[in-house]
Every structure is written in C-alpha cells, then in structure tokens.
Amino acid sequence: MLVLSRKLNEKLCIGDDIIVTIVRIGGNVVRLGIEAPADVRVRRQEHVEADAKANAERAAGTDPVAPTAVDSATTG
C-alpha cells in the first residue's frame, strides 16, 4: 500500500484520468473529491463488501431481505 500525506486542496493523480482532491479535513474525517471518467466506478469499500455479502446470501438462498410469497402468506 502506498501511503501519502496531502494538505487541504492538494491533489493526487491515479493514472492519467483520475484526480483525487482533499476537499475538507476535520477531526478524524477527510472529505475527498474524485474526478474520474464516467466508465470508472468509484465506491466506498463498505458498499462493495455489503453487496458481496448480499450476493453470497442470495446465491445460498438465505436472502433475508426478499421473503417469498409463501413466507408472507404464512406469517400474516
């Protein structure tokens, strides 16, 4: 992992098309601005992990979010 230090309003470039700007620093929170081409997905890691978990649950048939019609009829 590359670790960099940046100050407010400083930028870093990833490849030729992605620019990350330090927009705000406050306490233990850093706000980033990310400029990237439309075809590049920029996501928070916790969302990627949640999606992976949900996909695994669906594949195993244990998706707690989507009850079947039978489940709804028997519990109502």
JSON list of N, CA and C in Angstrom, two decimals:
[
{"chain": "A", "resi": 1, "resn": "MET", "atom": "N", "xyz": [0.85, -1.17, 0.00]},
{"chain": "A", "resi": 1, "resn": "MET", "atom": "CA", "xyz": [0.00, 0.00, 0.00]},
{"chain": "A", "resi": 1, "resn": "MET", "atom": "C", "xyz": [0.90, 1.24, 0.00]},
{"chain": "A", "resi": 2, "resn": "LEU", "atom": "N", "xyz": [0.59, 2.16, -0.86]},
{"chain": "A", "resi": 2, "resn": "LEU", "atom": "CA", "xyz": [1.27, 3.44, -0.89]},
{"chain": "A", "resi": 2, "resn": "LEU", "atom": "C", "xyz": [0.56, 4.39, 0.07]},
{"chain": "A", "resi": 3, "resn": "VAL", "atom": "N", "xyz": [1.29, 5.02, 0.96]},
{"chain": "A", "resi": 3, "resn": "VAL", "atom": "CA", "xyz": [0.71, 5.97, 1.91]},
{"chain": "A", "resi": 3, "resn": "VAL", "atom": "C", "xyz": [1.27, 7.35, 1.59]},
{"chain": "A", "resi": 4, "resn": "LEU", "atom": "N", "xyz": [0.38, 8.31, 1.37]},
{"chain": "A", "resi": 4, "resn": "LEU", "atom": "CA", "xyz": [0.77, 9.67, 1.01]},
{"chain": "A", "resi": 4, "resn": "LEU", "atom": "C", "xyz": [0.22, 10.66, 2.03]},
{"chain": "A", "resi": 5, "resn": "SER", "atom": "N", "xyz": [0.93, 11.74, 2.21]},
{"chain": "A", "resi": 5, "resn": "SER", "atom": "CA", "xyz": [0.43, 12.86, 3.02]},
{"chain": "A", "resi": 5, "resn": "SER", "atom": "C", "xyz": [0.01, 13.97, 2.07]},
{"chain": "A", "resi": 6, "resn": "ARG", "atom": "N", "xyz": [-1.16, 14.53, 2.32]},
{"chain": "A", "resi": 6, "resn": "ARG", "atom": "CA", "xyz": [-1.66, 15.63, 1.50]},
{"chain": "A", "resi": 6, "resn": "ARG", "atom": "C", "xyz": [-2.26, 16.68, 2.42]},
{"chain": "A", "resi": 7, "resn": "LYS", "atom": "N", "xyz": [-2.21, 17.91, 1.99]},
{"chain": "A", "resi": 7, "resn": "LYS", "atom": "CA", "xyz": [-2.83, 19.01, 2.73]},
{"chain": "A", "resi": 7, "resn": "LYS", "atom": "C", "xyz": [-4.12, 19.41, 2.04]},
{"chain": "A", "resi": 8, "resn": "LEU", "atom": "N", "xyz": [-4.90, 20.23, 2.72]},
{"chain": "A", "resi": 8, "resn": "LEU", "atom": "CA", "xyz": [-6.16, 20.72, 2.17]},
{"chain": "A", "resi": 8, "resn": "LEU", "atom": "C", "xyz": [-5.95, 21.31, 0.79]},
{"chain": "A", "resi": 9, "resn": "ASN", "atom": "N", "xyz": [-6.81, 20.97, -0.14]},
{"chain": "A", "resi": 9, "resn": "ASN", "atom": "CA", "xyz": [-6.82, 21.42, -1.53]},
{"chain": "A", "resi": 9, "resn": "ASN", "atom": "C", "xyz": [-5.69, 20.84, -2.38]},
{"chain": "A", "resi": 10, "resn": "GLU", "atom": "N", "xyz": [-4.86, 19.98, -1.83]},
{"chain": "A", "resi": 10, "resn": "GLU", "atom": "CA", "xyz": [-3.85, 19.32, -2.65]},
{"chain": "A", "resi": 10, "resn": "GLU", "atom": "C", "xyz": [-4.49, 18.14, -3.38]},
{"chain": "A", "resi": 11, "resn": "LYS", "atom": "N", "xyz": [-3.86, 17.73, -4.46]},
{"chain": "A", "resi": 11, "resn": "LYS", "atom": "CA", "xyz": [-4.42, 16.68, -5.30]},
{"chain": "A", "resi": 11, "resn": "LYS", "atom": "C", "xyz": [-3.41, 15.57, -5.49]},
{"chain": "A", "resi": 12, "resn": "LEU", "atom": "N", "xyz": [-3.93, 14.42, -5.89]},
{"chain": "A", "resi": 12, "resn": "LEU", "atom": "CA", "xyz": [-3.08, 13.35, -6.36]},
{"chain": "A", "resi": 12, "resn": "LEU", "atom": "C", "xyz": [-3.74, 12.73, -7.58]},
{"chain": "A", "resi": 13, "resn": "CYS", "atom": "N", "xyz": [-2.92, 12.20, -8.46]},
{"chain": "A", "resi": 13, "resn": "CYS", "atom": "CA", "xyz": [-3.41, 11.63, -9.71]},
{"chain": "A", "resi": 13, "resn": "CYS", "atom": "C", "xyz": [-3.22, 10.12, -9.68]},
{"chain": "A", "resi": 14, "resn": "ILE", "atom": "N", "xyz": [-4.21, 9.42, -10.19]},
{"chain": "A", "resi": 14, "resn": "ILE", "atom": "CA", "xyz": [-4.14, 7.98, -10.35]},
{"chain": "A", "resi": 14, "resn": "ILE", "atom": "C", "xyz": [-4.26, 7.71, -11.84]},
{"chain": "A", "resi": 15, "resn": "GLY", "atom": "N", "xyz": [-3.20, 7.21, -12.42]},
{"chain": "A", "resi": 15, "resn": "GLY", "atom": "CA", "xyz": [-3.18, 7.04, -13.87]},
{"chain": "A", "resi": 15, "resn": "GLY", "atom": "C", "xyz": [-3.27, 8.40, -14.54]},
{"chain": "A", "resi": 16, "resn": "ASP", "atom": "N", "xyz": [-3.83, 8.43, -15.74]},
{"chain": "A", "resi": 16, "resn": "ASP", "atom": "CA", "xyz": [-3.95, 9.67, -16.49]},
{"chain": "A", "resi": 16, "resn": "ASP", "atom": "C", "xyz": [-5.31, 10.33, -16.33]},
{"chain": "A", "resi": 17, "resn": "ASP", "atom": "N", "xyz": [-6.30, 9.60, -15.80]},
{"chain": "A", "resi": 17, "resn": "ASP", "atom": "CA", "xyz": [-7.68, 10.08, -15.85]},
{"chain": "A", "resi": 17, "resn": "ASP", "atom": "C", "xyz": [-8.35, 10.32, -14.51]},
{"chain": "A", "resi": 18, "resn": "ILE", "atom": "N", "xyz": [-7.70, 10.01, -13.40]},
{"chain": "A", "resi": 18, "resn": "ILE", "atom": "CA", "xyz": [-8.36, 10.13, -12.10]},
{"chain": "A", "resi": 18, "resn": "ILE", "atom": "C", "xyz": [-7.59, 11.12, -11.23]},
{"chain": "A", "resi": 19, "resn": "ILE", "atom": "N", "xyz": [-8.32, 12.09, -10.68]},
{"chain": "A", "resi": 19, "resn": "ILE", "atom": "CA", "xyz": [-7.73, 13.09, -9.80]},
{"chain": "A", "resi": 19, "resn": "ILE", "atom": "C", "xyz": [-8.50, 13.08, -8.48]},
{"chain": "A", "resi": 20, "resn": "VAL", "atom": "N", "xyz": [-7.77, 12.97, -7.38]},
{"chain": "A", "resi": 20, "resn": "VAL", "atom": "CA", "xyz": [-8.36, 12.99, -6.05]},
{"chain": "A", "resi": 20, "resn": "VAL", "atom": "C", "xyz": [-7.90, 14.27, -5.36]},
{"chain": "A", "resi": 21, "resn": "THR", "atom": "N", "xyz": [-8.86, 15.06, -4.87]},
{"chain": "A", "resi": 21, "resn": "THR", "atom": "CA", "xyz": [-8.57, 16.33, -4.20]},
{"chain": "A", "resi": 21, "resn": "THR", "atom": "C", "xyz": [-9.00, 16.24, -2.75]},
{"chain": "A", "resi": 22, "resn": "ILE", "atom": "N", "xyz": [-8.16, 16.74, -1.84]},
{"chain": "A", "resi": 22, "resn": "ILE", "atom": "CA", "xyz": [-8.53, 16.82, -0.43]},
{"chain": "A", "resi": 22, "resn": "ILE", "atom": "C", "xyz": [-9.42, 18.06, -0.29]},
{"chain": "A", "resi": 23, "resn": "VAL", "atom": "N", "xyz": [-10.70, 17.85, -0.05]},
{"chain": "A", "resi": 23, "resn": "VAL", "atom": "CA", "xyz": [-11.68, 18.94, -0.03]},
{"chain": "A", "resi": 23, "resn": "VAL", "atom": "C", "xyz": [-11.86, 19.51, 1.38]},
{"chain": "A", "resi": 24, "resn": "ARG", "atom": "N", "xyz": [-11.84, 18.63, 2.39]},
{"chain": "A", "resi": 24, "resn": "ARG", "atom": "CA", "xyz": [-12.04, 19.10, 3.76]},
{"chain": "A", "resi": 24, "resn": "ARG", "atom": "C", "xyz": [-11.35, 18.14, 4.72]},
{"chain": "A", "resi": 25, "resn": "ILE", "atom": "N", "xyz": [-10.79, 18.70, 5.77]},
{"chain": "A", "resi": 25, "resn": "ILE", "atom": "CA", "xyz": [-10.20, 17.90, 6.84]},
{"chain": "A", "resi": 25, "resn": "ILE", "atom": "C", "xyz": [-10.80, 18.39, 8.14]},
{"chain": "A", "resi": 26, "resn": "GLY", "atom": "N", "xyz": [-11.38, 17.49, 8.92]},
{"chain": "A", "resi": 26, "resn": "GLY", "atom": "CA", "xyz": [-11.98, 17.88, 10.19]},
{"chain": "A", "resi": 26, "resn": "GLY", "atom": "C", "xyz": [-11.97, 16.73, 11.16]},
{"chain": "A", "resi": 27, "resn": "GLY", "atom": "N", "xyz": [-11.29, 16.88, 12.27]},
{"chain": "A", "resi": 27, "resn": "GLY", "atom": "CA", "xyz": [-11.21, 15.80, 13.25]},
{"chain": "A", "resi": 27, "resn": "GLY", "atom": "C", "xyz": [-10.56, 14.58, 12.63]},
{"chain": "A", "resi": 28, "resn": "ASN", "atom": "N", "xyz": [-11.26, 13.46, 12.69]},
{"chain": "A", "resi": 28, "resn": "ASN", "atom": "CA", "xyz": [-10.72, 12.24, 12.09]},
{"chain": "A", "resi": 28, "resn": "ASN", "atom": "C", "xyz": [-11.38, 11.90, 10.75]},
{"chain": "A", "resi": 29, "resn": "VAL", "atom": "N", "xyz": [-11.96, 12.92, 10.10]},
{"chain": "A", "resi": 29, "resn": "VAL", "atom": "CA", "xyz": [-12.65, 12.73, 8.82]},
{"chain": "A", "resi": 29, "resn": "VAL", "atom": "C", "xyz": [-11.97, 13.56, 7.74]},
{"chain": "A", "resi": 30, "resn": "VAL", "atom": "N", "xyz": [-11.73, 12.93, 6.61]},
{"chain": "A", "resi": 30, "resn": "VAL", "atom": "CA", "xyz": [-11.18, 13.63, 5.45]},
{"chain": "A", "resi": 30, "resn": "VAL", "atom": "C", "xyz": [-12.19, 13.51, 4.33]},
{"chain": "A", "resi": 31, "resn": "ARG", "atom": "N", "xyz": [-12.59, 14.61, 3.73]},
{"chain": "A", "resi": 31, "resn": "ARG", "atom": "CA", "xyz": [-13.52, 14.59, 2.61]},
{"chain": "A", "resi": 31, "resn": "ARG", "atom": "C", "xyz": [-12.72, 14.69, 1.32]},
{"chain": "A", "resi": 32, "resn": "LEU", "atom": "N", "xyz": [-12.98, 13.76, 0.41]},
{"chain": "A", "resi": 32, "resn": "LEU", "atom": "CA", "xyz": [-12.27, 13.69, -0.85]},
{"chain": "A", "resi": 32, "resn": "LEU", "atom": "C", "xyz": [-13.18, 14.06, -2.00]},
{"chain": "A", "resi": 33, "resn": "GLY", "atom": "N", "xyz": [-12.63, 14.75, -2.99]},
{"chain": "A", "resi": 33, "resn": "GLY", "atom": "CA", "xyz": [-13.31, 14.97, -4.26]},
{"chain": "A", "resi": 33, "resn": "GLY", "atom": "C", "xyz": [-12.62, 14.10, -5.29]},
{"chain": "A", "resi": 34, "resn": "ILE", "atom": "N", "xyz": [-13.39, 13.35, -6.07]},
{"chain": "A", "resi": 34, "resn": "ILE", "atom": "CA", "xyz": [-12.80, 12.42, -7.02]},
{"chain": "A", "resi": 34, "resn": "ILE", "atom": "C", "xyz": [-13.32, 12.74, -8.41]},
{"chain": "A", "resi": 35, "resn": "GLU", "atom": "N", "xyz": [-12.40, 13.04, -9.31]},
{"chain": "A", "resi": 35, "resn": "GLU", "atom": "CA", "xyz": [-12.74, 13.25, -10.72]},
{"chain": "A", "resi": 35, "resn": "GLU", "atom": "C", "xyz": [-12.28, 12.01, -11.47]},
{"chain": "A", "resi": 36, "resn": "ALA", "atom": "N", "xyz": [-13.24, 11.35, -12.14]},
{"chain": "A", "resi": 36, "resn": "ALA", "atom": "CA", "xyz": [-12.92, 10.13, -12.86]},
{"chain": "A", "resi": 36, "resn": "ALA", "atom": "C", "xyz": [-13.83, 10.03, -14.08]},
{"chain": "A", "resi": 37, "resn": "PRO", "atom": "N", "xyz": [-13.39, 9.32, -15.10]},
{"chain": "A", "resi": 37, "resn": "PRO", "atom": "CA", "xyz": [-14.25, 9.11, -16.27]},
{"chain": "A", "resi": 37, "resn": "PRO", "atom": "C", "xyz": [-15.54, 8.39, -15.86]},
{"chain": "A", "resi": 38, "resn": "ALA", "atom": "N", "xyz": [-16.59, 8.59, -16.64]},
{"chain": "A", "resi": 38, "resn": "ALA", "atom": "CA", "xyz": [-17.89, 8.01, -16.32]},
{"chain": "A", "resi": 38, "resn": "ALA", "atom": "C", "xyz": [-17.86, 6.48, -16.27]},
{"chain": "A", "resi": 39, "resn": "ASP", "atom": "N", "xyz": [-16.95, 5.86, -16.99]},
{"chain": "A", "resi": 39, "resn": "ASP", "atom": "CA", "xyz": [-16.91, 4.40, -17.01]},
{"chain": "A", "resi": 39, "resn": "ASP", "atom": "C", "xyz": [-16.12, 3.81, -15.85]},
{"chain": "A", "resi": 40, "resn": "VAL", "atom": "N", "xyz": [-15.58, 4.64, -14.96]},
{"chain": "A", "resi": 40, "resn": "VAL", "atom": "CA", "xyz": [-14.85, 4.17, -13.79]},
{"chain": "A", "resi": 40, "resn": "VAL", "atom": "C", "xyz": [-15.78, 4.23, -12.58]},
{"chain": "A", "resi": 41, "resn": "ARG", "atom": "N", "xyz": [-16.03, 3.09, -11.96]},
{"chain": "A", "resi": 41, "resn": "ARG", "atom": "CA", "xyz": [-16.89, 3.06, -10.78]},
{"chain": "A", "resi": 41, "resn": "ARG", "atom": "C", "xyz": [-16.07, 3.46, -9.56]},
{"chain": "A", "resi": 42, "resn": "VAL", "atom": "N", "xyz": [-16.58, 4.40, -8.80]},
{"chain": "A", "resi": 42, "resn": "VAL", "atom": "CA", "xyz": [-15.95, 4.83, -7.56]},
{"chain": "A", "resi": 42, "resn": "VAL", "atom": "C", "xyz": [-16.93, 4.50, -6.45]},
{"chain": "A", "resi": 43, "resn": "ARG", "atom": "N", "xyz": [-16.54, 3.61, -5.55]},
{"chain": "A", "resi": 43, "resn": "ARG", "atom": "CA", "xyz": [-17.44, 3.15, -4.49]},
{"chain": "A", "resi": 43, "resn": "ARG", "atom": "C", "xyz": [-16.70, 3.09, -3.17]},
{"chain": "A", "resi": 44, "resn": "ARG", "atom": "N", "xyz": [-17.45, 3.25, -2.09]},
{"chain": "A", "resi": 44, "resn": "ARG", "atom": "CA", "xyz": [-16.89, 3.05, -0.76]},
{"chain": "A", "resi": 44, "resn": "ARG", "atom": "C", "xyz": [-16.74, 1.55, -0.51]},
{"chain": "A", "resi": 45, "resn": "GLN", "atom": "N", "xyz": [-15.67, 1.19, 0.16]},
{"chain": "A", "resi": 45, "resn": "GLN", "atom": "CA", "xyz": [-15.40, -0.23, 0.38]},
{"chain": "A", "resi": 45, "resn": "GLN", "atom": "C", "xyz": [-16.52, -0.91, 1.15]},
{"chain": "A", "resi": 46, "resn": "GLU", "atom": "N", "xyz": [-17.13, -0.22, 2.12]},
{"chain": "A", "resi": 46, "resn": "GLU", "atom": "CA", "xyz": [-18.20, -0.87, 2.88]},
{"chain": "A", "resi": 46, "resn": "GLU", "atom": "C", "xyz": [-19.39, -1.21, 1.99]},
{"chain": "A", "resi": 47, "resn": "HIS", "atom": "N", "xyz": [-19.62, -0.44, 0.93]},
{"chain": "A", "resi": 47, "resn": "HIS", "atom": "CA", "xyz": [-20.71, -0.76, 0.00]},
{"chain": "A", "resi": 47, "resn": "HIS", "atom": "C", "xyz": [-20.35, -1.98, -0.85]},
{"chain": "A", "resi": 48, "resn": "VAL", "atom": "N", "xyz": [-19.09, -2.06, -1.27]},
{"chain": "A", "resi": 48, "resn": "VAL", "atom": "CA", "xyz": [-18.63, -3.23, -2.03]},
{"chain": "A", "resi": 48, "resn": "VAL", "atom": "C", "xyz": [-18.77, -4.49, -1.18]},
{"chain": "A", "resi": 49, "resn": "GLU", "atom": "N", "xyz": [-18.36, -4.41, 0.08]},
{"chain": "A", "resi": 49, "resn": "GLU", "atom": "CA", "xyz": [-18.45, -5.57, 0.98]},
{"chain": "A", "resi": 49, "resn": "GLU", "atom": "C", "xyz": [-19.90, -5.95, 1.25]},
{"chain": "A", "resi": 50, "resn": "ALA", "atom": "N", "xyz": [-20.78, -4.98, 1.43]},
{"chain": "A", "resi": 50, "resn": "ALA", "atom": "CA", "xyz": [-22.19, -5.26, 1.68]},
{"chain": "A", "resi": 50, "resn": "ALA", "atom": "C", "xyz": [-22.82, -5.93, 0.46]},
{"chain": "A", "resi": 51, "resn": "ASP", "atom": "N", "xyz": [-22.48, -5.45, -0.73]},
{"chain": "A", "resi": 51, "resn": "ASP", "atom": "CA", "xyz": [-23.00, -6.06, -1.96]},
{"chain": "A", "resi": 51, "resn": "ASP", "atom": "C", "xyz": [-22.51, -7.49, -2.10]},
{"chain": "A", "resi": 52, "resn": "ALA", "atom": "N", "xyz": [-21.23, -7.73, -1.80]},
{"chain": "A", "resi": 52, "resn": "ALA", "atom": "CA", "xyz": [-20.68, -9.08, -1.89]},
{"chain": "A", "resi": 52, "resn": "ALA", "atom": "C", "xyz": [-21.39, -10.01, -0.91]},
{"chain": "A", "resi": 53, "resn": "LYS", "atom": "N", "xyz": [-21.66, -9.53, 0.30]},
{"chain": "A", "resi": 53, "resn": "LYS", "atom": "CA", "xyz": [-22.35, -10.35, 1.30]},
{"chain": "A", "resi": 53, "resn": "LYS", "atom": "C", "xyz": [-23.78, -10.65, 0.84]},
{"chain": "A", "resi": 54, "resn": "ALA", "atom": "N", "xyz": [-24.48, -9.64, 0.31]},
{"chain": "A", "resi": 54, "resn": "ALA", "atom": "CA", "xyz": [-25.84, -9.84, -0.16]},
{"chain": "A", "resi": 54, "resn": "ALA", "atom": "C", "xyz": [-25.87, -10.83, -1.33]},
{"chain": "A", "resi": 55, "resn": "ASN", "atom": "N", "xyz": [-24.90, -10.72, -2.23]},
{"chain": "A", "resi": 55, "resn": "ASN", "atom": "CA", "xyz": [-24.84, -11.65, -3.37]},
{"chain": "A", "resi": 55, "resn": "ASN", "atom": "C", "xyz": [-24.59, -13.08, -2.89]},
{"chain": "A", "resi": 56, "resn": "ALA", "atom": "N", "xyz": [-23.72, -13.24, -1.90]},
{"chain": "A", "resi": 56, "resn": "ALA", "atom": "CA", "xyz": [-23.44, -14.57, -1.36]},
{"chain": "A", "resi": 56, "resn": "ALA", "atom": "C", "xyz": [-24.69, -15.15, -0.68]},
{"chain": "A", "resi": 57, "resn": "GLU", "atom": "N", "xyz": [-25.44, -14.31, 0.04]},
{"chain": "A", "resi": 57, "resn": "GLU", "atom": "CA", "xyz": [-26.66, -14.77, 0.69]},
{"chain": "A", "resi": 57, "resn": "GLU", "atom": "C", "xyz": [-27.71, -15.17, -0.34]},
{"chain": "A", "resi": 58, "resn": "ARG", "atom": "N", "xyz": [-27.83, -14.39, -1.41]},
{"chain": "A", "resi": 58, "resn": "ARG", "atom": "CA", "xyz": [-28.78, -14.74, -2.46]},
{"chain": "A", "resi": 58, "resn": "ARG", "atom": "C", "xyz": [-28.39, -16.06, -3.12]},
{"chain": "A", "resi": 59, "resn": "ALA", "atom": "N", "xyz": [-27.10, -16.24, -3.38]},
{"chain": "A", "resi": 59, "resn": "ALA", "atom": "CA", "xyz": [-26.63, -17.48, -4.01]},
{"chain": "A", "resi": 59, "resn": "ALA", "atom": "C", "xyz": [-26.88, -18.68, -3.11]},
{"chain": "A", "resi": 60, "resn": "ALA", "atom": "N", "xyz": [-26.82, -18.48, -1.80]},
{"chain": "A", "resi": 60, "resn": "ALA", "atom": "CA", "xyz": [-27.06, -19.57, -0.85]},
{"chain": "A", "resi": 60, "resn": "ALA", "atom": "C", "xyz": [-28.54, -19.74, -0.54]},
{"chain": "A", "resi": 61, "resn": "GLY", "atom": "N", "xyz": [-29.37, -18.85, -1.06]},
{"chain": "A", "resi": 61, "resn": "GLY", "atom": "CA", "xyz": [-30.80, -18.94, -0.80]},
{"chain": "A", "resi": 61, "resn": "GLY", "atom": "C", "xyz": [-31.20, -18.45, 0.57]},
{"chain": "A", "resi": 62, "resn": "THR", "atom": "N", "xyz": [-30.39, -17.60, 1.17]},
{"chain": "A", "resi": 62, "resn": "THR", "atom": "CA", "xyz": [-30.68, -17.11, 2.52]},
{"chain": "A", "resi": 62, "resn": "THR", "atom": "C", "xyz": [-30.85, -15.60, 2.54]},
{"chain": "A", "resi": 63, "resn": "ASP", "atom": "N", "xyz": [-31.38, -15.03, 1.48]},
{"chain": "A", "resi": 63, "resn": "ASP", "atom": "CA", "xyz": [-31.54, -13.58, 1.40]},
{"chain": "A", "resi": 63, "resn": "ASP", "atom": "C", "xyz": [-32.62, -13.13, 2.37]},
{"chain": "A", "resi": 64, "resn": "PRO", "atom": "N", "xyz": [-32.25, -12.46, 3.47]},
{"chain": "A", "resi": 64, "resn": "PRO", "atom": "CA", "xyz": [-33.25, -12.07, 4.47]},
{"chain": "A", "resi": 64, "resn": "PRO", "atom": "C", "xyz": [-34.11, -10.89, 4.02]},
{"chain": "A", "resi": 65, "resn": "VAL", "atom": "N", "xyz": [-33.75, -10.22, 2.95]},
{"chain": "A", "resi": 65, "resn": "VAL", "atom": "CA", "xyz": [-34.46, -9.02, 2.53]},
{"chain": "A", "resi": 65, "resn": "VAL", "atom": "C", "xyz": [-35.64, -9.34, 1.64]},
{"chain": "A", "resi": 66, "resn": "ALA", "atom": "N", "xyz": [-35.63, -10.49, 0.98]},
{"chain": "A", "resi": 66, "resn": "ALA", "atom": "CA", "xyz": [-36.66, -10.80, 0.00]},
{"chain": "A", "resi": 66, "resn": "ALA", "atom": "C", "xyz": [-37.45, -12.05, 0.41]},
{"chain": "A", "resi": 67, "resn": "PRO", "atom": "N", "xyz": [-38.47, -11.90, 1.28]},
{"chain": "A", "resi": 67, "resn": "PRO", "atom": "CA", "xyz": [-39.28, -13.06, 1.65]},
{"chain": "A", "resi": 67, "resn": "PRO", "atom": "C", "xyz": [-40.11, -13.52, 0.46]},
{"chain": "A", "resi": 68, "resn": "THR", "atom": "N", "xyz": [-40.40, -14.80, 0.40]},
{"chain": "A", "resi": 68, "resn": "THR", "atom": "CA", "xyz": [-41.20, -15.32, -0.70]},
{"chain": "A", "resi": 68, "resn": "THR", "atom": "C", "xyz": [-42.67, -15.07, -0.42]},
{"chain": "A", "resi": 69, "resn": "ALA", "atom": "N", "xyz": [-43.50, -15.25, -1.43]},
{"chain": "A", "resi": 69, "resn": "ALA", "atom": "CA", "xyz": [-44.94, -15.06, -1.26]},
{"chain": "A", "resi": 69, "resn": "ALA", "atom": "C", "xyz": [-45.48, -16.04, -0.24]},
{"chain": "A", "resi": 70, "resn": "VAL", "atom": "N", "xyz": [-44.96, -17.26, -0.21]},
{"chain": "A", "resi": 70, "resn": "VAL", "atom": "CA", "xyz": [-45.41, -18.26, 0.77]},
{"chain": "A", "resi": 70, "resn": "VAL", "atom": "C", "xyz": [-45.07, -17.80, 2.18]},
{"chain": "A", "resi": 71, "resn": "ASP", "atom": "N", "xyz": [-43.85, -17.27, 2.38]},
{"chain": "A", "resi": 71, "resn": "ASP", "atom": "CA", "xyz": [-43.47, -16.77, 3.69]},
{"chain": "A", "resi": 71, "resn": "ASP", "atom": "C", "xyz": [-44.42, -15.67, 4.15]},
{"chain": "A", "resi": 72, "resn": "SER", "atom": "N", "xyz": [-44.76, -14.76, 3.25]},
{"chain": "A", "resi": 72, "resn": "SER", "atom": "CA", "xyz": [-45.64, -13.65, 3.59]},
{"chain": "A", "resi": 72, "resn": "SER", "atom": "C", "xyz": [-47.04, -14.15, 3.92]},
{"chain": "A", "resi": 73, "resn": "ALA", "atom": "N", "xyz": [-47.52, -15.13, 3.18]},
{"chain": "A", "resi": 73, "resn": "ALA", "atom": "CA", "xyz": [-48.87, -15.64, 3.41]},
{"chain": "A", "resi": 73, "resn": "ALA", "atom": "C", "xyz": [-48.97, -16.41, 4.72]},
{"chain": "A", "resi": 74, "resn": "THR", "atom": "N", "xyz": [-47.92, -17.12, 5.09]},
{"chain": "A", "resi": 74, "resn": "THR", "atom": "CA", "xyz": [-47.99, -17.93, 6.30]},
{"chain": "A", "resi": 74, "resn": "THR", "atom": "C", "xyz": [-47.74, -17.12, 7.56]},
{"chain": "A", "resi": 75, "resn": "THR", "atom": "N", "xyz": [-47.12, -15.95, 7.43]},
{"chain": "A", "resi": 75, "resn": "THR", "atom": "CA", "xyz": [-46.84, -15.15, 8.63]},
{"chain": "A", "resi": 75, "resn": "THR", "atom": "C", "xyz": [-47.89, -14.08, 8.86]},
{"chain": "A", "resi": 76, "resn": "GLY", "atom": "N", "xyz": [-48.82, -13.89, 7.92]},
{"chain": "A", "resi": 76, "resn": "GLY", "atom": "CA", "xyz": [-49.76, -12.78, 8.05]},
{"chain": "A", "resi": 76, "resn": "GLY", "atom": "C", "xyz": [-51.03, -13.17, 8.59]}
]
